[in-house]
Amino acid sequence: MTLKGGLIGVLVVAVVLYLADWAFYMVLMPTPADLRAAMGSLMYTEANMPNPGWYFLMEICAAGLLAFACLQTTLTSMQAAQRGALVFMMVAGLMDVNWGMTLNVAFPVSMVFTELAYKAVMGGIGGVVMVMVAKRFS
């Protein structure tokens, strides 16, 4: 696979992740009210949200990490899905444990498992899409 195919794959997966994350975190898994109340003024509101480009940059970084996991060698779709799911679950687990240790607020364990399941699915989908797009454009 070529660099061009890999870069196009990173951009395509970043767009897919951005749209899926927006739908998941805004619709399916909003922040619990007690966590929002405990965070108080530290939480963003609709009035002071940062530029959405920052969130897209985060997705580009996640897709880049996925590219390192999936584009080093030729993989089947199942292998790419496994690597993607594993990488995204490790990163989500790291972030959730970090939040749980940092905040002095009850962080629901069901929220952690829901997010881990979501990230595993999106990592698998992202890995397959990454390999397919990179092969197509190489």
Coordinates of N, CA and C in Angstrom, one line a residue, residues 15-123:
V15 N -13.5 10.9 9.2 CA -14.8 11.4 8.9 C -15.9 10.5 9.5
V16 N -15.7 9.2 9.2 CA -16.7 8.2 9.7 C -16.7 8.2 11.2
L17 N -15.5 8.3 11.9 CA -15.5 8.3 13.3 C -16.1 9.6 13.9
Y18 N -15.8 10.7 13.2 CA -16.4 12.0 13.7 C -17.9 12.0 13.7
L19 N -18.5 11.5 12.6 CA -19.9 11.5 12.5 C -20.5 10.5 13.5
A20 N -19.9 9.3 13.6 CA -20.4 8.3 14.6 C -20.2 8.7 16.0
D21 N -19.1 9.3 16.4 CA -18.9 9.8 17.7 C -19.9 10.9 18.1
W22 N -20.2 11.8 17.1 CA -21.2 12.8 17.4 C -22.5 12.2 17.7
A23 N -22.9 11.3 16.9 CA -24.2 10.6 17.1 C -24.2 9.8 18.4
F24 N -23.2 9.1 18.7 CA -23.1 8.3 20.0 C -23.1 9.2 21.2
Y25 N -22.2 10.1 21.3 CA -22.1 10.9 22.5 C -23.2 12.0 22.7
M26 N -23.8 12.4 21.6 CA -24.9 13.4 21.8 C -26.2 12.7 21.9
V27 N -26.5 11.6 21.3 CA -27.8 11.0 21.3 C -27.9 9.8 22.2
L28 N -27.0 8.8 22.0 CA -27.1 7.6 22.7 C -26.5 7.6 24.1
M29 N -25.4 8.3 24.3 CA -24.8 8.3 25.6 C -24.4 9.7 26.1
P30 N -25.4 10.5 26.5 CA -25.1 11.8 27.0 C -24.5 11.8 28.4
T31 N -23.9 12.9 28.8 CA -23.2 12.9 30.1 C -24.3 12.8 31.2
P32 N -24.1 12.0 32.2 CA -25.1 11.9 33.3 C -25.2 13.2 34.0
A33 N -26.5 13.5 34.5 CA -26.8 14.7 35.1 C -25.9 15.0 36.4
D34 N -25.7 13.9 37.2 CA -24.9 14.1 38.4 C -23.4 14.5 38.1
L35 N -22.9 13.9 37.0 CA -21.5 14.2 36.6 C -21.5 15.6 36.0
R36 N -22.5 16.0 35.3 CA -22.6 17.4 34.7 C -22.7 18.4 35.9
A37 N -23.5 18.1 36.9 CA -23.6 19.0 38.0 C -22.3 19.1 38.8
A38 N -21.7 18.0 39.0 CA -20.4 18.0 39.8 C -19.3 18.8 39.0
M39 N -19.3 18.7 37.7 CA -18.3 19.4 36.9 C -18.6 20.9 36.9
G40 N -19.9 21.3 37.0 CA -20.2 22.7 37.0 C -19.7 23.5 35.9
S41 N -19.0 24.5 36.2 CA -18.5 25.5 35.1 C -17.4 24.9 34.3
L42 N -16.9 23.7 34.6 CA -15.8 23.1 33.8 C -16.4 22.5 32.6
M43 N -17.7 22.2 32.6 CA -18.3 21.6 31.4 C -18.6 22.7 30.3
Y44 N -18.4 22.3 29.1 CA -18.8 23.2 28.0 C -20.3 23.2 27.9
T45 N -20.8 24.4 27.5 CA -22.2 24.5 27.2 C -22.3 24.7 25.7
E46 N -23.5 24.8 25.1 CA -23.6 25.0 23.7 C -23.1 26.4 23.4
A47 N -23.1 27.3 24.3 CA -22.7 28.7 24.1 C -21.2 28.8 24.0
N48 N -20.5 28.0 24.7 CA -19.0 28.1 24.7 C -18.2 26.9 24.2
M49 N -18.9 26.1 23.4 CA -18.2 24.9 22.8 C -17.0 25.3 22.0
P50 N -15.9 24.6 22.0 CA -14.8 24.9 21.1 C -15.1 24.6 19.7
N51 N -14.3 25.0 18.8 CA -14.5 24.8 17.4 C -14.5 23.3 17.1
P52 N -15.5 22.8 16.3 CA -15.6 21.4 16.0 C -14.3 20.8 15.3
G53 N -13.5 21.7 14.7 CA -12.3 21.3 14.1 C -11.4 20.6 15.1
W54 N -11.4 21.0 16.4 CA -10.6 20.3 17.4 C -11.0 18.9 17.6
Y55 N -12.3 18.6 17.5 CA -12.8 17.3 17.7 C -12.4 16.4 16.4
F56 N -12.4 17.1 15.2 CA -12.0 16.4 14.0 C -10.5 16.1 14.1
L57 N -9.7 17.0 14.6 CA -8.3 16.7 14.8 C -8.1 15.5 15.7
M58 N -8.9 15.4 16.7 CA -8.8 14.2 17.6 C -9.1 12.9 16.8
E59 N -10.1 13.0 16.0 CA -10.4 11.8 15.2 C -9.3 11.5 14.1
I60 N -8.7 12.5 13.6 CA -7.5 12.2 12.7 C -6.4 11.5 13.5
C61 N -6.2 11.9 14.7 CA -5.2 11.3 15.5 C -5.5 9.8 15.8
A62 N -6.8 9.6 16.1 CA -7.3 8.2 16.3 C -7.1 7.4 15.1
A63 N -7.5 7.9 13.9 CA -7.4 7.2 12.6 C -5.9 7.0 12.3
G64 N -5.0 7.9 12.7 CA -3.6 7.7 12.5 C -3.1 6.6 13.3
L65 N -3.5 6.5 14.5 CA -3.1 5.3 15.4 C -3.6 4.0 14.8
L66 N -4.8 4.1 14.3 CA -5.4 2.9 13.6 C -4.6 2.5 12.4
A67 N -4.1 3.5 11.6 CA -3.3 3.3 10.5 C -2.0 2.6 10.9
F68 N -1.4 3.0 12.0 CA -0.2 2.3 12.4 C -0.5 0.8 12.8
A69 N -1.6 0.6 13.3 CA -2.0 -0.8 13.7 C -2.3 -1.7 12.5
C70 N -2.9 -1.1 11.4 CA -3.5 -1.9 10.3 C -2.7 -1.8 9.0
L71 N -1.9 -0.8 8.8 CA -1.3 -0.7 7.5 C 0.2 -1.0 7.4
Q72 N 0.7 -1.7 8.5 CA 2.1 -2.1 8.4 C 2.3 -3.3 7.6
T73 N 1.3 -4.1 7.4 CA 1.4 -5.4 6.6 C 0.1 -5.6 6.0
T74 N 0.1 -6.5 5.1 CA -1.2 -6.9 4.4 C -2.0 -7.7 5.4
L75 N -3.3 -7.3 5.6 CA -4.2 -7.9 6.5 C -5.5 -8.3 5.8
T76 N -6.1 -9.3 6.4 CA -7.5 -9.6 5.9 C -8.4 -8.6 6.7
S77 N -9.7 -8.6 6.2 CA -10.7 -7.8 6.9 C -10.8 -8.1 8.4
M78 N -10.9 -9.4 8.7 CA -11.0 -9.9 10.0 C -9.9 -9.5 10.9
Q79 N -8.6 -9.6 10.4 CA -7.5 -9.2 11.1 C -7.5 -7.7 11.4
A80 N -7.9 -6.9 10.4 CA -7.9 -5.4 10.5 C -9.0 -5.1 11.6
A81 N -10.1 -5.8 11.6 CA -11.2 -5.5 12.5 C -10.7 -5.8 14.0
Q82 N -10.0 -6.9 14.1 CA -9.5 -7.3 15.4 C -8.5 -6.3 15.9
R83 N -7.5 -5.9 15.1 CA -6.5 -4.9 15.5 C -7.2 -3.6 15.8
G84 N -8.1 -3.1 15.0 CA -8.8 -1.9 15.2 C -9.6 -1.9 16.5
A85 N -10.3 -3.0 16.8 CA -11.1 -3.1 18.0 C -10.2 -3.1 19.2
L86 N -9.1 -3.8 19.2 CA -8.1 -3.9 20.3 C -7.5 -2.5 20.6
V87 N -7.1 -1.8 19.5 CA -6.4 -0.5 19.7 C -7.4 0.5 20.3
F88 N -8.6 0.5 19.8 CA -9.6 1.5 20.3 C -10.1 1.2 21.7
M89 N -10.2 -0.1 22.0 CA -10.6 -0.5 23.4 C -9.5 -0.1 24.4
M90 N -8.3 -0.3 24.0 CA -7.2 0.1 24.9 C -7.1 1.6 25.2
V91 N -7.3 2.4 24.1 CA -7.3 3.8 24.3 C -8.5 4.3 25.1
A92 N -9.7 3.7 24.8 CA -10.9 4.1 25.5 C -10.8 3.7 27.0
G93 N -10.3 2.5 27.2 CA -10.1 2.0 28.6 C -9.1 2.9 29.4
L94 N -8.0 3.3 28.7 CA -7.1 4.2 29.3 C -7.7 5.5 29.7
M95 N -8.5 6.1 28.8 CA -9.1 7.4 29.1 C -10.2 7.3 30.2
D96 N -11.0 6.2 30.1 CA -12.0 6.0 31.2 C -11.4 5.8 32.5
V97 N -10.4 5.0 32.6 CA -9.7 4.8 33.9 C -9.1 6.2 34.4
N98 N -8.5 6.9 33.5 CA -7.9 8.2 33.8 C -9.0 9.1 34.4
W99 N -10.2 9.2 33.7 CA -11.3 10.1 34.2 C -11.8 9.6 35.5
G100 N -11.9 8.3 35.7 CA -12.4 7.7 36.9 C -11.5 8.0 38.1
M101 N -10.2 8.0 37.9 CA -9.2 8.3 38.9 C -9.1 9.8 39.2
T102 N -9.3 10.6 38.2 CA -9.1 12.1 38.3 C -10.3 12.8 39.0
L103 N -11.5 12.4 38.6 CA -12.7 13.0 39.1 C -13.1 12.5 40.5
N104 N -13.5 13.4 41.3 CA -14.1 13.0 42.6 C -15.6 12.9 42.5
V105 N -16.0 12.1 41.5 CA -17.5 12.0 41.2 C -17.7 10.5 40.8
A106 N -18.9 10.0 41.2 CA -19.2 8.7 40.8 C -19.3 8.5 39.3
F107 N -18.5 7.7 38.7 CA -18.4 7.5 37.3 C -19.1 6.1 37.0
P108 N -20.3 6.1 36.5 CA -21.0 4.8 36.3 C -20.2 3.8 35.5
V109 N -20.1 2.6 36.1 CA -19.4 1.5 35.4 C -20.1 1.1 34.2
S110 N -21.4 1.1 34.2 CA -22.1 0.8 32.9 C -21.8 1.7 31.8
M111 N -21.5 3.0 32.1 CA -21.0 3.9 31.1 C -19.7 3.5 30.5
V112 N -18.8 3.0 31.3 CA -17.5 2.6 30.9 C -17.7 1.4 29.9
F113 N -18.5 0.4 30.3 CA -18.6 -0.8 29.5 C -19.4 -0.5 28.2
T114 N -20.3 0.5 28.2 CA -21.0 0.9 27.0 C -20.1 1.5 26.1
E115 N -19.2 2.4 26.6 CA -18.2 3.1 25.7 C -17.2 2.1 25.2
L116 N -16.8 1.2 26.0 CA -15.8 0.2 25.5 C -16.4 -0.7 24.4
A117 N -17.7 -1.1 24.5 CA -18.3 -1.8 23.5 C -18.4 -1.0 22.2
Y118 N -18.8 0.3 22.3 CA -18.9 1.2 21.2 C -17.6 1.3 20.5
K119 N -16.5 1.6 21.3 CA -15.2 1.8 20.7 C -14.7 0.5 20.0
A120 N -15.0 -0.7 20.6 CA -14.6 -1.9 19.9 C -15.3 -2.1 18.6
V121 N -16.6 -1.7 18.5 CA -17.3 -1.8 17.2 C -16.7 -0.8 16.2
M122 N -16.5 0.4 16.7 CA -16.0 1.5 15.8 C -14.5 1.2 15.4
G123 N -13.8 0.6 16.3 CA -12.4 0.3 15.9 C -12.4 -0.8 14.9

